Coordinates of C-alpha atoms and ligand atoms in Angstrom, one line a residue:
Chain A
M1 CA 32.9 -42.0 -79.1
H2 CA 30.1 -39.1 -79.9
E3 CA 32.8 -37.4 -81.8
A4 CA 33.6 -40.6 -83.5
M5 CA 30.2 -41.4 -85.0
Q6 CA 30.0 -37.7 -86.4
Q7 CA 32.8 -38.6 -88.6
K8 CA 32.6 -38.6 -92.4
S9 CA 33.1 -42.1 -93.0
V10 CA 30.5 -43.3 -90.8
L11 CA 28.3 -41.3 -91.5
D12 CA 28.1 -42.2 -94.8
F13 CA 28.3 -45.8 -94.3
E14 CA 25.6 -45.5 -91.8
A15 CA 23.8 -43.8 -94.7
A16 CA 24.4 -46.5 -97.2
F17 CA 23.5 -48.8 -94.3
R18 CA 20.1 -47.7 -94.2
R19 CA 19.4 -47.3 -97.7
E20 CA 20.5 -51.2 -98.1
R21 CA 18.3 -52.2 -95.1
L22 CA 15.4 -50.6 -96.7
R23 CA 15.9 -51.9 -100.1
Q24 CA 16.0 -55.3 -98.5
R25 CA 12.9 -54.7 -96.7
I26 CA 10.9 -53.6 -100.0
Q27 CA 12.3 -56.9 -102.1
F28 CA 10.8 -58.6 -98.8
L29 CA 7.9 -57.4 -98.9
V30 CA 7.1 -57.7 -102.7
F31 CA 7.9 -61.2 -103.1
G32 CA 5.9 -61.9 -100.2
L33 CA 3.1 -60.4 -102.1
L34 CA 3.8 -62.2 -104.9
F35 CA 4.2 -65.5 -103.4
A36 CA 1.0 -64.8 -101.6
L37 CA -1.0 -64.1 -104.9
A38 CA 0.5 -67.1 -106.4
T39 CA -0.8 -69.0 -103.8
W40 CA -3.9 -67.8 -103.6
L41 CA -4.2 -68.6 -107.5
A42 CA -3.0 -71.8 -107.6
A43 CA -5.5 -73.2 -105.6
D44 CA -8.1 -71.3 -107.1
I45 CA -7.3 -73.3 -110.3
S46 CA -6.7 -76.6 -108.9
Q47 CA -10.3 -76.0 -106.5
F48 CA -8.7 -76.9 -103.7
T49 CA -9.9 -76.7 -100.7
F50 CA -10.0 -77.6 -97.1
A51 CA -13.7 -79.1 -96.9
R52 CA -13.1 -80.7 -100.1
L53 CA -9.7 -82.6 -98.7
W54 CA -11.7 -83.4 -95.7
E55 CA -14.2 -85.3 -97.9
A56 CA -12.0 -87.2 -99.5
T57 CA -9.4 -88.3 -97.2
P58 CA -12.1 -91.4 -95.5
R59 CA -13.0 -92.7 -99.0
M60 CA -9.1 -92.5 -99.5
G61 CA -8.8 -94.9 -96.5
D62 CA -11.7 -97.0 -98.0
Y63 CA -10.3 -97.2 -100.9
L64 CA -6.6 -98.4 -99.4
V65 CA -8.2 -101.2 -96.9
R66 CA -9.9 -102.4 -100.3
T67 CA -6.4 -103.4 -101.9
L68 CA -5.6 -105.5 -98.5
P69 CA -5.6 -109.0 -99.0
E70 CA -7.3 -111.8 -97.0
L71 CA -4.4 -113.1 -95.3
H72 CA -5.1 -115.5 -92.0
L73 CA -3.1 -116.7 -89.9
M74 CA -3.7 -120.4 -90.3
S75 CA -3.4 -120.4 -94.1
L76 CA -0.8 -118.0 -94.2
P77 CA 1.1 -119.4 -97.3
G78 CA -1.4 -120.4 -99.0
D79 CA -3.1 -116.9 -98.9
I80 CA 0.3 -115.2 -99.2
A81 CA 0.6 -117.2 -103.0
Y82 CA -2.3 -116.5 -103.7
W83 CA -2.2 -112.8 -102.9
Y84 CA 1.3 -113.3 -105.2
Y85 CA 0.1 -115.8 -107.9
G86 CA 1.8 -113.1 -110.2
F87 CA 4.5 -113.2 -108.6
D88 CA 7.2 -114.8 -111.7
R89 CA 5.6 -112.1 -114.1
W90 CA 5.6 -109.4 -111.8
L91 CA 9.1 -109.7 -111.4
K92 CA 9.9 -109.9 -114.7
L93 CA 8.1 -106.6 -115.5
L94 CA 9.7 -105.6 -112.5
F95 CA 13.6 -106.3 -114.0
D96 CA 12.3 -104.8 -117.1
T97 CA 11.5 -101.8 -115.0
L98 CA 15.3 -101.8 -113.8
L99 CA 16.7 -102.2 -117.1
I100 CA 14.9 -99.3 -118.5
A101 CA 16.2 -97.4 -116.3
L102 CA 19.9 -98.4 -115.7
L103 CA 20.1 -98.0 -119.5
A104 CA 18.5 -94.4 -119.6
T105 CA 21.2 -93.8 -116.8
L106 CA 23.8 -95.4 -119.0
F107 CA 22.9 -93.4 -121.7
G108 CA 21.5 -90.2 -120.1
A109 CA 25.3 -90.3 -118.7
I110 CA 27.5 -90.9 -122.1
G111 CA 25.1 -88.2 -123.7
G112 CA 25.6 -85.8 -120.9
L113 CA 29.4 -85.9 -120.5
L114 CA 29.5 -85.6 -124.1
L115 CA 27.2 -82.5 -124.2
C116 CA 28.3 -81.1 -120.7
F117 CA 31.6 -79.0 -121.8
P118 CA 30.2 -77.0 -124.0
A119 CA 27.8 -76.3 -122.0
S120 CA 30.1 -74.8 -119.7
R121 CA 30.4 -71.2 -120.0
N122 CA 34.5 -70.6 -118.6
L123 CA 35.1 -73.5 -121.3
V124 CA 34.0 -72.5 -124.8
K125 CA 35.1 -69.4 -125.9
N126 CA 32.4 -69.5 -128.7
Y127 CA 29.4 -68.2 -127.3
T128 CA 27.2 -69.6 -129.5
L129 CA 28.1 -73.1 -129.1
Y130 CA 28.2 -72.5 -125.5
F131 CA 24.2 -71.2 -125.5
V132 CA 22.8 -73.7 -128.4
C133 CA 24.0 -76.5 -126.3
R134 CA 23.1 -75.1 -122.8
R135 CA 19.6 -74.4 -124.1
F136 CA 19.4 -77.6 -125.8
A137 CA 20.4 -79.2 -121.9
E138 CA 17.5 -77.4 -120.5
I139 CA 14.6 -77.6 -123.0
T140 CA 15.4 -81.6 -122.7
R141 CA 16.0 -81.4 -119.1
T142 CA 12.5 -79.5 -118.7
V143 CA 10.2 -81.6 -120.6
P144 CA 8.5 -84.3 -118.2
E145 CA 9.5 -87.9 -118.8
V146 CA 5.6 -88.7 -119.0
V147 CA 5.6 -86.3 -121.8
Y148 CA 8.1 -87.9 -123.9
A149 CA 6.8 -91.4 -122.8
L150 CA 3.3 -90.4 -124.2
I151 CA 5.2 -89.0 -127.6
F152 CA 7.0 -92.3 -127.8
V153 CA 4.0 -94.8 -127.3
V154 CA 2.4 -93.0 -130.3
A155 CA 5.5 -93.3 -132.3
F156 CA 6.8 -96.6 -131.4
G157 CA 3.9 -98.5 -130.2
V158 CA 3.3 -99.9 -126.3
G159 CA 6.4 -101.2 -124.8
P160 CA 9.9 -100.6 -123.2
M161 CA 11.3 -98.5 -126.2
A162 CA 9.5 -96.2 -125.6
G163 CA 9.8 -96.0 -122.5
L164 CA 13.8 -96.3 -122.6
L165 CA 13.8 -93.8 -124.9
A166 CA 11.5 -91.0 -122.9
L167 CA 14.2 -91.8 -119.8
T168 CA 17.2 -91.1 -122.1
I169 CA 16.7 -88.0 -123.3
H170 CA 15.6 -86.5 -120.3
S171 CA 18.2 -87.6 -118.7
I172 CA 20.9 -86.5 -121.1
G173 CA 19.3 -82.9 -120.5
A174 CA 19.5 -83.3 -116.9
Q175 CA 22.7 -84.5 -116.5
A176 CA 24.8 -82.2 -119.0
K177 CA 23.0 -79.5 -116.9
L178 CA 24.1 -80.7 -113.6
Y179 CA 27.5 -82.1 -115.0
S180 CA 28.4 -78.5 -116.8
E181 CA 27.3 -76.5 -113.6
A182 CA 30.3 -78.4 -112.0
N183 CA 32.7 -78.0 -114.7
E184 CA 31.8 -74.4 -113.7
N185 CA 33.0 -74.4 -110.1
I186 CA 36.0 -76.1 -110.7
D187 CA 39.7 -74.6 -110.3
E188 CA 41.1 -72.9 -113.6
N189 CA 44.5 -73.0 -113.0
P190 CA 44.9 -76.6 -113.8
L191 CA 43.7 -75.9 -117.1
E192 CA 46.2 -73.0 -117.5
G193 CA 48.7 -75.6 -117.1
L194 CA 47.7 -77.9 -119.9
R195 CA 46.8 -74.8 -122.5
A196 CA 50.0 -73.4 -122.1
S197 CA 51.9 -76.2 -122.6
G198 CA 50.4 -77.0 -125.7
A199 CA 47.6 -79.3 -125.2
N200 CA 44.0 -78.8 -127.5
W201 CA 40.7 -78.4 -126.0
F202 CA 40.1 -81.8 -125.7
Q203 CA 43.0 -82.6 -124.5
V204 CA 42.4 -80.0 -121.6
M205 CA 38.8 -81.4 -121.0
R206 CA 40.1 -84.8 -120.2
F207 CA 42.8 -84.1 -117.9
G208 CA 42.3 -80.5 -117.0
V209 CA 38.7 -80.5 -116.2
L210 CA 37.4 -84.5 -115.7
P211 CA 39.9 -85.3 -113.0
Q212 CA 38.4 -82.1 -111.1
V213 CA 34.6 -83.3 -112.0
L214 CA 34.8 -86.6 -111.6
P215 CA 33.5 -87.2 -107.7
N216 CA 30.6 -85.0 -108.3
I217 CA 29.8 -86.6 -111.5
T218 CA 29.9 -90.0 -110.1
T219 CA 27.4 -88.9 -107.5
Y220 CA 25.2 -87.6 -109.8
T221 CA 24.7 -90.5 -111.1
L222 CA 23.6 -92.5 -109.0
W223 CA 21.4 -89.9 -107.8
R224 CA 20.0 -89.5 -110.8
M225 CA 19.9 -93.9 -111.2
E226 CA 17.7 -93.5 -108.1
L227 CA 15.2 -91.2 -110.0
N228 CA 15.1 -93.0 -113.3
I229 CA 14.1 -95.8 -111.7
R230 CA 11.4 -94.4 -109.9
S231 CA 10.4 -92.6 -113.2
A232 CA 10.5 -96.0 -115.4
A233 CA 8.1 -97.1 -112.6
I234 CA 5.4 -94.2 -113.4
I235 CA 5.7 -93.8 -117.3
G236 CA 4.2 -97.8 -117.2
F237 CA 1.3 -96.1 -116.5
V238 CA 1.4 -94.4 -120.5
G239 CA 2.2 -97.6 -122.1
A240 CA 5.5 -97.2 -121.7
G241 CA 6.6 -100.5 -120.5
G242 CA 7.8 -102.0 -117.4
I243 CA 5.5 -103.2 -114.0
G244 CA 4.1 -99.3 -114.1
Q245 CA 1.8 -100.5 -117.1
E246 CA 0.7 -103.9 -115.0
L247 CA 0.0 -101.5 -112.3
Y248 CA -2.1 -99.1 -114.5
H249 CA -3.6 -102.0 -115.5
A250 CA -4.6 -103.6 -111.9
I251 CA -5.8 -100.0 -111.0
S252 CA -8.4 -99.1 -114.1
F253 CA -9.7 -103.1 -113.7
N254 CA -10.4 -102.3 -110.0
Y255 CA -7.5 -105.9 -109.3
Y256 CA -7.5 -104.6 -105.8
E257 CA -5.3 -106.9 -104.0
D258 CA -2.5 -106.7 -107.3
I259 CA -2.6 -103.4 -106.8
S260 CA -1.1 -104.0 -103.2
A261 CA 1.0 -107.1 -104.1
I262 CA 2.2 -105.0 -107.1
V263 CA 3.2 -101.8 -104.9
L264 CA 4.5 -103.6 -102.2
M265 CA 7.1 -105.2 -104.7
V266 CA 7.7 -101.8 -106.4
V267 CA 8.3 -99.8 -103.0
F268 CA 10.7 -102.9 -101.4
T269 CA 12.9 -102.6 -104.5
I270 CA 13.6 -99.1 -105.0
S271 CA 13.9 -98.9 -101.1
L272 CA 16.7 -101.2 -101.4
I273 CA 18.5 -99.7 -104.3
D274 CA 17.9 -96.1 -102.9
L275 CA 19.6 -96.9 -99.7
T276 CA 22.3 -98.6 -101.5
S277 CA 23.1 -95.9 -104.0
E278 CA 22.6 -93.5 -101.1
R279 CA 25.2 -95.2 -98.7
L280 CA 27.5 -96.0 -102.0
R281 CA 27.0 -91.8 -102.9
H282 CA 28.2 -90.7 -99.4
R283 CA 31.2 -93.1 -99.4
I284 CA 31.9 -91.1 -102.2
I285 CA 31.4 -87.6 -100.9
G286 CA 33.1 -88.8 -97.3
R287 CA 36.2 -89.8 -99.5
E288 CA 36.5 -86.6 -101.2
N289 CA 36.1 -84.5 -97.9
L290 CA 39.6 -86.6 -96.7
T291 CA 41.4 -86.4 -99.5
Chain B
M1 CA 66.4 -64.6 -130.4
L2 CA 63.1 -63.4 -129.1
Q3 CA 61.9 -60.3 -129.9
I4 CA 59.5 -57.8 -128.9
R5 CA 58.2 -55.1 -130.8
N6 CA 56.0 -52.2 -129.4
L7 CA 53.5 -54.6 -127.5
E8 CA 50.7 -53.4 -126.0
K9 CA 48.0 -55.5 -124.0
R10 CA 44.6 -53.6 -122.8
F11 CA 41.7 -54.5 -120.6
G12 CA 39.3 -52.7 -121.4
T13 CA 41.0 -49.1 -120.9
L14 CA 43.4 -50.1 -118.6
K15 CA 46.8 -50.5 -120.4
A16 CA 48.7 -53.5 -118.6
L17 CA 51.5 -53.3 -121.0
Q18 CA 52.6 -50.0 -123.4
D19 CA 54.8 -50.3 -126.1
V20 CA 57.0 -53.2 -124.5
T21 CA 60.2 -53.1 -127.2
L22 CA 63.0 -56.2 -125.8
E23 CA 65.1 -58.1 -127.5
I24 CA 66.0 -61.5 -125.8
H25 CA 69.0 -63.6 -126.8
S26 CA 69.0 -67.3 -126.8
G27 CA 70.4 -68.7 -124.0
E28 CA 70.1 -66.0 -121.9
M29 CA 68.5 -65.9 -117.9
V30 CA 66.5 -62.8 -117.9
G31 CA 65.1 -62.0 -114.4
I32 CA 62.0 -59.4 -114.5
I33 CA 61.1 -57.2 -111.6
G34 CA 58.8 -54.9 -110.7
R35 CA 55.5 -54.0 -108.2
S36 CA 52.5 -56.0 -108.4
G37 CA 50.6 -54.3 -111.1
A38 CA 53.7 -53.5 -113.4
G39 CA 52.6 -56.1 -115.9
K40 CA 55.3 -58.8 -115.6
S41 CA 52.6 -62.0 -115.4
T42 CA 50.9 -60.2 -118.6
L43 CA 54.2 -60.5 -120.8
L44 CA 55.1 -64.1 -119.7
R45 CA 51.2 -64.6 -120.9
C46 CA 51.2 -62.5 -123.9
I47 CA 54.3 -64.3 -125.0
N48 CA 53.3 -67.8 -124.3
R49 CA 50.2 -66.7 -126.0
L50 CA 47.4 -67.7 -122.6
G51 CA 46.9 -63.9 -123.4
N52 CA 46.3 -62.1 -127.0
P53 CA 49.0 -58.8 -127.1
S54 CA 45.9 -55.9 -128.5
A55 CA 48.9 -54.8 -130.8
G56 CA 52.9 -55.0 -131.4
T57 CA 54.7 -57.7 -132.4
I58 CA 56.6 -61.2 -131.0
S59 CA 58.7 -63.7 -132.9
W60 CA 61.0 -66.1 -131.9
H61 CA 64.3 -66.6 -134.4
D62 CA 62.0 -64.7 -137.1
D63 CA 59.2 -66.4 -136.9
P64 CA 56.1 -64.3 -135.8
V65 CA 54.6 -65.6 -132.7
S66 CA 51.6 -63.1 -132.2
Q67 CA 49.7 -64.1 -135.3
L68 CA 49.5 -68.0 -135.0
K69 CA 46.4 -69.8 -134.6
G70 CA 44.9 -73.4 -133.3
R71 CA 47.4 -76.1 -134.4
A72 CA 50.8 -74.1 -134.8
L73 CA 49.8 -71.8 -131.7
R74 CA 50.0 -74.7 -130.1
Q75 CA 53.1 -75.8 -131.5
W76 CA 54.5 -72.8 -129.9
Q77 CA 53.1 -73.0 -126.9
R78 CA 55.0 -76.6 -127.0
R79 CA 58.1 -75.0 -127.8
C80 CA 57.5 -72.5 -125.4
G81 CA 57.1 -73.9 -121.1
M82 CA 55.7 -72.2 -118.8
I83 CA 55.5 -72.4 -115.1
F84 CA 53.4 -70.6 -112.4
Q85 CA 53.0 -69.3 -109.1
Q86 CA 50.2 -71.8 -108.3
F87 CA 52.0 -74.4 -109.6
N88 CA 49.2 -74.9 -112.1
L89 CA 49.1 -79.3 -111.8
V90 CA 46.1 -80.8 -111.8
P91 CA 45.7 -81.8 -108.4
R92 CA 43.9 -84.9 -108.8
L93 CA 46.3 -86.5 -111.3
D94 CA 49.8 -88.4 -110.5
V95 CA 53.0 -86.8 -110.4
M96 CA 53.8 -89.3 -113.5
T97 CA 50.6 -88.3 -115.2
N98 CA 51.0 -84.5 -114.9
V99 CA 54.2 -84.7 -116.3
L100 CA 53.2 -86.6 -119.0
M101 CA 50.8 -83.6 -119.9
G102 CA 53.7 -81.9 -120.9
R103 CA 53.7 -84.7 -124.1
L104 CA 50.1 -84.4 -124.9
S105 CA 50.8 -81.5 -127.9
Y106 CA 53.3 -84.4 -129.5
R107 CA 50.5 -87.1 -129.5
N108 CA 47.0 -88.5 -131.1
T109 CA 44.2 -86.4 -129.8
L110 CA 42.3 -89.7 -129.7
L111 CA 45.1 -92.0 -128.4
S112 CA 46.2 -89.4 -125.6
L113 CA 42.5 -89.0 -124.5
L114 CA 42.8 -92.5 -123.8
R115 CA 45.7 -91.7 -121.6
W116 CA 47.5 -93.7 -123.9
F117 CA 51.3 -92.5 -124.0
P118 CA 54.2 -94.6 -125.7
R119 CA 56.8 -95.7 -123.6
E120 CA 59.4 -93.3 -124.4
D121 CA 57.2 -90.4 -123.3
R122 CA 57.2 -92.5 -119.9
A123 CA 60.9 -92.5 -120.0
R124 CA 61.4 -89.6 -120.7
A125 CA 59.1 -88.4 -117.8
I126 CA 61.3 -91.0 -115.7
L127 CA 64.0 -89.3 -116.2
T128 CA 63.4 -85.9 -115.9
L129 CA 61.7 -86.4 -112.9
E130 CA 64.8 -88.0 -111.8
R131 CA 66.7 -84.4 -112.9
V132 CA 64.6 -82.5 -110.4
E133 CA 64.9 -85.4 -107.7
M134 CA 60.9 -86.3 -107.5
A135 CA 61.3 -89.4 -109.1
Q136 CA 60.4 -91.5 -106.1
F137 CA 57.1 -89.6 -106.2
A138 CA 55.9 -90.2 -109.5
L139 CA 53.0 -92.7 -108.6
Q140 CA 51.3 -90.2 -105.8
R141 CA 49.1 -87.5 -106.4
A142 CA 50.2 -84.5 -107.2
D143 CA 47.8 -82.7 -104.1
S144 CA 49.9 -84.6 -101.8
L145 CA 53.1 -83.1 -102.3
S146 CA 54.3 -79.9 -100.8
G147 CA 54.2 -76.2 -102.9
G148 CA 58.6 -76.8 -103.7
Q149 CA 57.6 -80.6 -104.8
Q150 CA 54.7 -79.9 -106.9
Q151 CA 57.1 -76.9 -108.4
R152 CA 59.8 -79.5 -109.3
V153 CA 57.0 -81.7 -110.9
A154 CA 55.6 -78.9 -113.0
I155 CA 59.0 -78.2 -113.9
A156 CA 59.7 -81.6 -115.6
R157 CA 56.0 -80.9 -117.0
A158 CA 57.4 -78.1 -118.7
L159 CA 61.0 -79.9 -119.4
V160 CA 59.1 -83.1 -121.4
Q161 CA 57.8 -80.4 -124.3
Q162 CA 61.1 -80.2 -125.3
P163 CA 61.2 -76.0 -125.2
Q164 CA 64.2 -73.6 -126.1
L165 CA 62.3 -71.1 -123.9
L166 CA 60.9 -71.3 -120.4
L167 CA 58.7 -68.7 -119.1
A168 CA 58.3 -68.7 -115.2
D169 CA 55.9 -66.5 -113.9
E170 CA 57.2 -65.6 -110.0
P171 CA 58.2 -69.4 -109.5
I172 CA 58.9 -68.8 -105.8
A173 CA 56.3 -66.6 -104.4
S174 CA 54.8 -69.1 -103.1
L175 CA 57.6 -70.9 -101.6
D176 CA 59.8 -71.1 -98.3
P177 CA 63.3 -70.0 -98.8
H178 CA 64.5 -73.1 -99.2
N179 CA 62.2 -75.2 -101.6
A180 CA 62.9 -71.4 -103.5
R181 CA 66.6 -71.5 -103.4
R182 CA 66.3 -75.4 -104.7
V183 CA 64.0 -74.4 -107.8
M184 CA 65.6 -71.3 -108.9
D185 CA 68.7 -73.7 -108.8
I186 CA 67.1 -76.3 -110.7
L187 CA 66.1 -73.3 -113.6
R188 CA 69.9 -72.0 -113.3
R189 CA 70.6 -75.6 -114.2
I190 CA 68.5 -76.1 -117.0
N191 CA 69.5 -72.9 -118.6
R192 CA 72.9 -73.8 -118.3
E193 CA 73.0 -77.5 -119.2
D194 CA 70.4 -77.4 -122.0
G195 CA 71.0 -73.9 -123.0
I196 CA 66.7 -72.9 -122.2
T197 CA 66.5 -69.9 -122.6
V198 CA 65.1 -68.8 -119.0
L199 CA 62.2 -65.9 -118.7
C200 CA 61.9 -65.2 -114.8
N201 CA 59.3 -63.0 -113.1
L202 CA 60.7 -62.5 -109.7
H203 CA 59.4 -60.4 -106.8
T204 CA 62.4 -59.8 -105.3
L205 CA 65.5 -58.3 -106.1
D206 CA 68.4 -60.2 -105.2
T207 CA 67.3 -63.2 -106.2
A208 CA 67.2 -61.3 -109.6
R209 CA 70.6 -60.6 -108.8
H210 CA 71.8 -63.8 -107.8
Y211 CA 70.5 -65.9 -110.5
C212 CA 70.0 -63.8 -113.7
D213 CA 72.7 -62.6 -116.4
R214 CA 70.1 -59.7 -117.3
V215 CA 67.3 -57.8 -115.7
I216 CA 64.3 -56.1 -116.7
G217 CA 62.6 -54.2 -114.7
M218 CA 59.1 -52.8 -115.3
R219 CA 56.9 -50.4 -113.9
D220 CA 53.4 -49.9 -115.5
G221 CA 53.3 -51.6 -118.2
C222 CA 56.5 -50.0 -119.5
V223 CA 60.3 -51.3 -119.2
V224 CA 62.1 -48.7 -117.3
F225 CA 65.4 -50.9 -116.9
D226 CA 67.0 -53.4 -118.8
G227 CA 71.2 -54.0 -118.0
A228 CA 73.1 -56.5 -116.2
P229 CA 72.7 -56.6 -112.3
S230 CA 75.2 -54.5 -111.2
Q231 CA 74.0 -51.8 -112.7
L232 CA 70.9 -51.7 -110.4
D233 CA 71.6 -49.1 -108.4
S234 CA 69.4 -47.7 -105.5
G235 CA 68.5 -44.8 -107.9
T236 CA 67.6 -47.3 -110.7
V237 CA 65.4 -49.8 -108.0
R238 CA 63.7 -46.5 -106.4
Q239 CA 62.2 -45.9 -110.2
I240 CA 61.4 -49.5 -110.7
Y241 CA 59.5 -50.0 -107.0
G242 CA 58.4 -46.0 -106.9
V243 CA 58.5 -43.2 -104.6
E244 CA 57.3 -45.2 -101.7
H245 CA 60.3 -46.7 -101.1
D246 CA 62.0 -43.3 -101.1
A247 CA 62.4 -42.7 -97.5
D248 CA 65.2 -45.4 -96.4
F249 CA 65.0 -48.0 -99.4
N250 CA 66.1 -51.2 -98.0
E251 CA 66.8 -54.2 -100.4
G252 CA 65.2 -56.7 -97.6
V253 CA 61.8 -55.6 -97.8
T254 CA 61.4 -57.4 -101.4
S255 CA 63.7 -60.3 -100.4
T256 CA 63.1 -63.7 -99.7
W257 CA 65.7 -64.9 -97.8
L258 CA 69.5 -63.9 -96.3
E259 CA 71.6 -62.3 -98.4
N260 CA 74.2 -64.6 -97.4
D261 CA 74.3 -67.3 -100.1
A262 CA 76.8 -69.7 -98.5
A263 CA 74.9 -69.9 -95.2
P264 CA 73.6 -73.0 -94.5
V265 CA 69.8 -73.5 -94.9
A266 CA 68.1 -74.1 -91.5
C267 CA 64.9 -74.6 -92.6
T268 CA 64.0 -77.7 -93.9
A269 CA 61.3 -78.8 -91.6
T270 CA 58.9 -76.4 -92.6
Ligands
ATP1 N1 42.6 -60.7 -117.2 C1 42.4 -59.8 -116.7 N2 41.6 -58.5 -116.4 C2 41.8 -57.2 -116.1 N3 42.8 -56.5 -115.8 C3 43.8 -57.6 -115.6 C4 43.8 -58.9 -115.9 N4 45.4 -59.4 -115.9 C5 46.0 -58.1 -115.1 N5 45.2 -57.3 -115.5 C6 45.8 -55.8 -114.7 O1 46.6 -55.7 -115.5 C7 47.6 -55.3 -115.0 C8 49.3 -56.0 -114.4 O2 49.0 -57.2 -114.2 P1 49.9 -58.3 -114.3 O3 49.4 -59.0 -113.3 O4 50.5 -58.6 -115.1 O5 50.9 -57.4 -113.0 P2 52.1 -58.1 -112.3 O6 53.2 -57.8 -112.6 O7 52.4 -59.4 -112.4 O8 51.7 -58.2 -110.6 P3 51.8 -59.2 -109.8 O9 53.4 -59.2 -109.4 O10 50.6 -59.1 -108.9 O11 51.6 -60.8 -110.4 C9 47.0 -54.9 -113.4 O12 46.7 -53.6 -113.1 C10 46.0 -56.3 -113.4 O13 45.0 -55.5 -112.4
MG2 MG1 52.2 -61.5 -111.6

């Protein structure tokens, strides 16, 4: 055995192995240090200290308690009716929010689908076209919805239109990026089969790529819908319509009981939709694994 | 007639094809043999223009093929059907749609994207499927079929292109002997009955001997043999496949099935 360990191939491997392990350790050390530095900087900039967190916690509790409605067992239906005096209006606003989210998801899916093919490295020969499409998707996706919403509220005025536009633009970028990453992982043999029989680029995308990525695209789109519903509720805070705008109003005017009433409605609706969508997504994924 | 003159294909510094000059006559069935890396696939891909030649010319009935671009190129590809070792069907589409893919180049892009094909296309597809004995699977997904069945669908897809030339890149290399024979029989019939010129890369000598009128041997990107199968003696075979086989070259090494053609095929259950 000792002799075998002295053979050149073994020695060479051992040397290469030691070098590789050293490299990994240095890498770990460097990145660990960088991470620690970044954490410290972030805490410093945001003036985070555990003492401040500790002080603020009871205040947070106070605030929450104040938003609770007065409910008595004896007069429960009346109390609830009083608590939810704005139910009809809130329901309509919540519906607005859902509509904003759904439409933005639909437009985002359509736009993302159109954009994702030229944004996939394996599907276009023209590097400039690919580069422009991919970067466009990444840039539109990187800007948060709230920033778009602020811009559009200034441009189009307060209301759902601004919210819809903001979510749509962000969704197009985000979906294009996700879809194109799915495109880049497909089996390219079928594409060759189509190309070899004289199909043009659009036909190759439609029949070679789309069928392969459709399950992925469907789950990504459902997932985007879940995200958009949450975002649609939030961007109301800057005046982009829906239930968020009402919630912001309640918070800034200290209508404590309204806050809890609206938040409960929102949480309940979002959970319901999340659960359904998640079931649906898992079913799609599950079916794919079977076939 | 397919004319190839001084064809060269480089991948970086590697010359996958060097100075290949060939004439293939209409209606011939030609087998191309050679060991792995000899450039067989590269040659077929250049002819179909899945790959672009680095130098040299290819022409079909005096039409220059190696210069074509865009629409004209796609029309050439339609006349020049191709089948592959891995079948290259779209796995998630049904057999019928896969065959209709061979009609895409005849159709308006917008309508075809909506998956609209005229009835005559569907009729042609189903009749062609019948020829390769796959009509009963028309509505089944391609990935639910066995390899041999998929290859027959791929042949049907190539046939509905109404090609004049059919290129086959190791069509039987991933099939069991029974299915391999079935696929080769179909290629032979297409060649004989439809007069389609067939160019077929083969791993195995005996297949080439059995099915082809003419055999081309390639080695390191060059044509080193071109003649009738009967001219393939052990010297030329050694030259094509290289010196490793020198000591006791045995054709069985490159064989997919037993030499005895008349023997009933036993392995249908695989
Ligand atoms: N896309 C490519 N990029 C770089 N090199 C390539 C490419 N395609 C083929 N080659 C090289 O060109 C040479 C010829 O390859 P080719 O696939 O034509 O051989 P082949 O005769 O078909 O072999 P096999 O029997 O293994 O299919 C090989 O050395 C291969 O590595
Ligand atoms: Mg090959």
